[in-house]
Amino acid sequence: PVLIWDYDYGTAYAYGLYRNRASLVNANADQLDASLRLTNLQFTDNGTYECVAVARGSGVAPQEEAVTMELVAWVAPNDPIITDDYNPNTNNLTLTCTSYTGNPAANLTWYRDGSRIYNDSIEVFTSWRGYLDAQSTISAIVNTGQSPTFQCVANHPAFTSSKSVSVTLGAPSVSAINISPTPTEYNPLLELDDVILTCMTQDGIVPEPVYEWQHDGGPAPANAQRYGNQLKIFSAQVEDSGTYTCTATNAMGTDTGEVLLVVGGFIDIIQGPQGGASTSTMGPGAWVGVALAAAVAVFVLVL
């Protein structure tokens, strides 16, 4: 049982997982009327609830009446995402829109350049925890001279407004290559820093571009790894400095961008001519020279 209300004693008892979550509201002993309240509603609270009223009297067989009600606990799904598959031989573009972990499943609708698409294929999958994943797939024949925009709109009872995502068919355009962490005059990139280069193209371009990286016209450093549109340089070295070129390519075209990366050696703060601090870059060999000079100075002072 979820909760038992003892009319004779005016008490209610909640059981199991409903302890401290189930209670009565608007209980009226005179009218034998009460409502069940569940707090901290959980997905597992979904199901059929039955209210059973039992009347007992001296010398009279118990009388029992029951009524059932279906409870659906709304779970807002994730915002929709679009994945693509383009066949350049047939010019067939397949787009799949998915909205994960909802209850009930999200309602997905497709639009092409603002016009509704009705020939989509809709499926609902049950995840391992019982949530519902909604998936809608469309296919369209497109030409290289076209640049249609496809929009997937998700609606759900738990949404205050619909959620949408859009993609546009076209060639990628590299707008910039970002460096992280961002180097500044007072915070340059140093050896052993992990550096991430991000090749920036327009959002929502399909087919999804493939990204290639070059360093000074050759391959990327051995200590670099590609992740989508990013190149991560682990424990950067001075020799990793140079010009990095990103090439973004899909079936519609290609574009490139460049960025100059400067990785400095160790930083030594020295006293400037006016008493202020100035910054100079020193390699490992310079540091050895400083250390030897310091050792000689100490030796002379001891003598």
PDB file of N, CA, C and O in Angstrom, residues 203-233:
ATOM      1  N   ASP A 203      27.704  27.414 -37.297  1.00  0.00           N
ATOM      2  CA  ASP A 203      26.919  26.423 -36.557  1.00  0.00           C
ATOM      3  C   ASP A 203      25.910  25.748 -37.478  1.00  0.00           C
ATOM      4  O   ASP A 203      25.335  26.384 -38.375  1.00  0.00           O
ATOM      5  N   GLY A 204      25.679  24.464 -37.235  1.00  0.00           N
ATOM      6  CA  GLY A 204      24.602  23.754 -37.907  1.00  0.00           C
ATOM      7  C   GLY A 204      24.815  23.523 -39.379  1.00  0.00           C
ATOM      8  O   GLY A 204      23.842  23.444 -40.139  1.00  0.00           O
ATOM      9  N   ILE A 205      26.061  23.387 -39.821  1.00  0.00           N
ATOM     10  CA  ILE A 205      26.305  23.120 -41.232  1.00  0.00           C
ATOM     11  C   ILE A 205      26.293  21.613 -41.463  1.00  0.00           C
ATOM     12  O   ILE A 205      26.822  20.843 -40.673  1.00  0.00           O
ATOM     13  N   VAL A 206      25.635  21.177 -42.539  1.00  0.00           N
ATOM     14  CA  VAL A 206      25.617  19.764 -42.929  1.00  0.00           C
ATOM     15  C   VAL A 206      25.954  19.664 -44.419  1.00  0.00           C
ATOM     16  O   VAL A 206      25.632  20.573 -45.191  1.00  0.00           O
ATOM     17  N   PRO A 207      26.616  18.551 -44.815  1.00  0.00           N
ATOM     18  CA  PRO A 207      27.110  17.459 -43.969  1.00  0.00           C
ATOM     19  C   PRO A 207      28.160  17.935 -42.953  1.00  0.00           C
ATOM     20  O   PRO A 207      28.819  18.941 -43.166  1.00  0.00           O
ATOM     21  N   GLU A 208      28.279  17.191 -41.856  1.00  0.00           N
ATOM     22  CA  GLU A 208      29.236  17.527 -40.804  1.00  0.00           C
ATOM     23  C   GLU A 208      30.643  17.554 -41.400  1.00  0.00           C
ATOM     24  O   GLU A 208      31.089  16.586 -42.015  1.00  0.00           O
ATOM     25  N   PRO A 209      31.380  18.677 -41.262  1.00  0.00           N
ATOM     26  CA  PRO A 209      32.717  18.752 -41.858  1.00  0.00           C
ATOM     27  C   PRO A 209      33.709  17.800 -41.187  1.00  0.00           C
ATOM     28  O   PRO A 209      33.563  17.424 -40.025  1.00  0.00           O
ATOM     29  N   VAL A 210      34.716  17.434 -41.963  1.00  0.00           N
ATOM     30  CA  VAL A 210      35.872  16.699 -41.459  1.00  0.00           C
ATOM     31  C   VAL A 210      37.023  17.695 -41.367  1.00  0.00           C
ATOM     32  O   VAL A 210      37.247  18.492 -42.284  1.00  0.00           O
ATOM     33  N   TYR A 211      37.767  17.651 -40.257  1.00  0.00           N
ATOM     34  CA  TYR A 211      38.812  18.643 -40.004  1.00  0.00           C
ATOM     35  C   TYR A 211      40.192  17.995 -40.076  1.00  0.00           C
ATOM     36  O   TYR A 211      40.426  16.929 -39.496  1.00  0.00           O
ATOM     37  N   GLU A 212      41.098  18.665 -40.799  1.00  0.00           N
ATOM     38  CA  GLU A 212      42.493  18.230 -40.900  1.00  0.00           C
ATOM     39  C   GLU A 212      43.396  19.360 -40.429  1.00  0.00           C
ATOM     40  O   GLU A 212      43.101  20.542 -40.643  1.00  0.00           O
ATOM     41  N   TRP A 213      44.513  18.979 -39.780  1.00  0.00           N
ATOM     42  CA  TRP A 213      45.430  19.978 -39.231  1.00  0.00           C
ATOM     43  C   TRP A 213      46.832  19.792 -39.790  1.00  0.00           C
ATOM     44  O   TRP A 213      47.285  18.661 -40.008  1.00  0.00           O
ATOM     45  N   GLN A 214      47.515  20.934 -40.012  1.00  0.00           N
ATOM     46  CA  GLN A 214      48.921  20.930 -40.419  1.00  0.00           C
ATOM     47  C   GLN A 214      49.700  21.918 -39.557  1.00  0.00           C
ATOM     48  O   GLN A 214      49.144  22.914 -39.076  1.00  0.00           O
ATOM     49  N   HIS A 215      50.974  21.612 -39.368  1.00  0.00           N
ATOM     50  CA  HIS A 215      51.876  22.479 -38.608  1.00  0.00           C
ATOM     51  C   HIS A 215      53.029  22.863 -39.516  1.00  0.00           C
ATOM     52  O   HIS A 215      53.817  22.005 -39.938  1.00  0.00           O
ATOM     53  N   ASP A 216      53.105  24.177 -39.859  1.00  0.00           N
ATOM     54  CA  ASP A 216      54.131  24.684 -40.774  1.00  0.00           C
ATOM     55  C   ASP A 216      54.165  23.886 -42.070  1.00  0.00           C
ATOM     56  O   ASP A 216      55.237  23.565 -42.619  1.00  0.00           O
ATOM     57  N   GLY A 217      52.993  23.544 -42.585  1.00  0.00           N
ATOM     58  CA  GLY A 217      52.887  22.838 -43.851  1.00  0.00           C
ATOM     59  C   GLY A 217      53.064  21.336 -43.760  1.00  0.00           C
ATOM     60  O   GLY A 217      52.867  20.620 -44.751  1.00  0.00           O
ATOM     61  N   GLY A 218      53.406  20.835 -42.593  1.00  0.00           N
ATOM     62  CA  GLY A 218      53.594  19.404 -42.401  1.00  0.00           C
ATOM     63  C   GLY A 218      52.567  18.842 -41.439  1.00  0.00           C
ATOM     64  O   GLY A 218      51.584  19.502 -41.091  1.00  0.00           O
ATOM     65  N   PRO A 219      52.779  17.609 -40.977  1.00  0.00           N
ATOM     66  CA  PRO A 219      51.808  17.003 -40.056  1.00  0.00           C
ATOM     67  C   PRO A 219      51.822  17.688 -38.693  1.00  0.00           C
ATOM     68  O   PRO A 219      52.779  18.376 -38.317  1.00  0.00           O
ATOM     69  N   ALA A 220      50.748  17.486 -37.950  1.00  0.00           N
ATOM     70  CA  ALA A 220      50.658  18.031 -36.593  1.00  0.00           C
ATOM     71  C   ALA A 220      51.691  17.352 -35.705  1.00  0.00           C
ATOM     72  O   ALA A 220      52.142  16.225 -36.002  1.00  0.00           O
ATOM     73  N   PRO A 221      52.127  17.998 -34.621  1.00  0.00           N
ATOM     74  CA  PRO A 221      53.126  17.400 -33.725  1.00  0.00           C
ATOM     75  C   PRO A 221      52.676  16.047 -33.181  1.00  0.00           C
ATOM     76  O   PRO A 221      51.474  15.767 -33.091  1.00  0.00           O
ATOM     77  N   ALA A 222      53.668  15.224 -32.822  1.00  0.00           N
ATOM     78  CA  ALA A 222      53.357  13.887 -32.294  1.00  0.00           C
ATOM     79  C   ALA A 222      52.606  13.955 -30.971  1.00  0.00           C
ATOM     80  O   ALA A 222      51.879  13.021 -30.624  1.00  0.00           O
ATOM     81  N   ASN A 223      52.775  15.055 -30.222  1.00  0.00           N
ATOM     82  CA  ASN A 223      52.100  15.197 -28.936  1.00  0.00           C
ATOM     83  C   ASN A 223      50.744  15.879 -29.065  1.00  0.00           C
ATOM     84  O   ASN A 223      50.187  16.369 -28.082  1.00  0.00           O
ATOM     85  N   ALA A 224      50.187  15.914 -30.292  1.00  0.00           N
ATOM     86  CA  ALA A 224      48.885  16.533 -30.542  1.00  0.00           C
ATOM     87  C   ALA A 224      47.865  15.460 -30.914  1.00  0.00           C
ATOM     88  O   ALA A 224      48.190  14.456 -31.549  1.00  0.00           O
ATOM     89  N   GLN A 225      46.606  15.699 -30.510  1.00  0.00           N
ATOM     90  CA  GLN A 225      45.529  14.757 -30.782  1.00  0.00           C
ATOM     91  C   GLN A 225      44.321  15.520 -31.293  1.00  0.00           C
ATOM     92  O   GLN A 225      43.978  16.585 -30.784  1.00  0.00           O
ATOM     93  N   ARG A 226      43.654  14.976 -32.322  1.00  0.00           N
ATOM     94  CA  ARG A 226      42.462  15.609 -32.882  1.00  0.00           C
ATOM     95  C   ARG A 226      41.208  15.131 -32.175  1.00  0.00           C
ATOM     96  O   ARG A 226      41.056  13.946 -31.887  1.00  0.00           O
ATOM     97  N   TYR A 227      40.287  16.079 -31.899  1.00  0.00           N
ATOM     98  CA  TYR A 227      38.973  15.784 -31.325  1.00  0.00           C
ATOM     99  C   TYR A 227      37.949  16.631 -32.069  1.00  0.00           C
ATOM    100  O   TYR A 227      37.740  17.795 -31.738  1.00  0.00           O
ATOM    101  N   GLY A 228      37.330  16.058 -33.119  1.00  0.00           N
ATOM    102  CA  GLY A 228      36.365  16.835 -33.891  1.00  0.00           C
ATOM    103  C   GLY A 228      37.044  18.024 -34.537  1.00  0.00           C
ATOM    104  O   GLY A 228      37.992  17.882 -35.315  1.00  0.00           O
ATOM    105  N   ASN A 229      36.553  19.227 -34.193  1.00  0.00           N
ATOM    106  CA  ASN A 229      37.140  20.440 -34.765  1.00  0.00           C
ATOM    107  C   ASN A 229      38.259  21.014 -33.893  1.00  0.00           C
ATOM    108  O   ASN A 229      38.670  22.160 -34.094  1.00  0.00           O
ATOM    109  N   GLN A 230      38.770  20.224 -32.946  1.00  0.00           N
ATOM    110  CA  GLN A 230      39.819  20.696 -32.054  1.00  0.00           C
ATOM    111  C   GLN A 230      41.107  19.903 -32.229  1.00  0.00           C
ATOM    112  O   GLN A 230      41.079  18.710 -32.569  1.00  0.00           O
ATOM    113  N   LEU A 231      42.197  20.579 -31.990  1.00  0.00           N
ATOM    114  CA  LEU A 231      43.513  19.953 -31.928  1.00  0.00           C
ATOM    115  C   LEU A 231      44.089  20.266 -30.549  1.00  0.00           C
ATOM    116  O   LEU A 231      44.305  21.432 -30.214  1.00  0.00           O
ATOM    117  N   LYS A 232      44.310  19.227 -29.742  1.00  0.00           N
ATOM    118  CA  LYS A 232      44.842  19.425 -28.399  1.00  0.00           C
ATOM    119  C   LYS A 232      46.307  19.035 -28.382  1.00  0.00           C
ATOM    120  O   LYS A 232      46.661  17.902 -28.730  1.00  0.00           O
ATOM    121  N   ILE A 233      47.148  19.982 -27.967  1.00  0.00           N
ATOM    122  CA  ILE A 233      48.592  19.758 -27.873  1.00  0.00           C
ATOM    123  C   ILE A 233      48.926  19.536 -26.404  1.00  0.00           C
ATOM    124  O   ILE A 233      48.758  20.426 -25.572  1.00  0.00           O
TER     125      ILE A 233
END
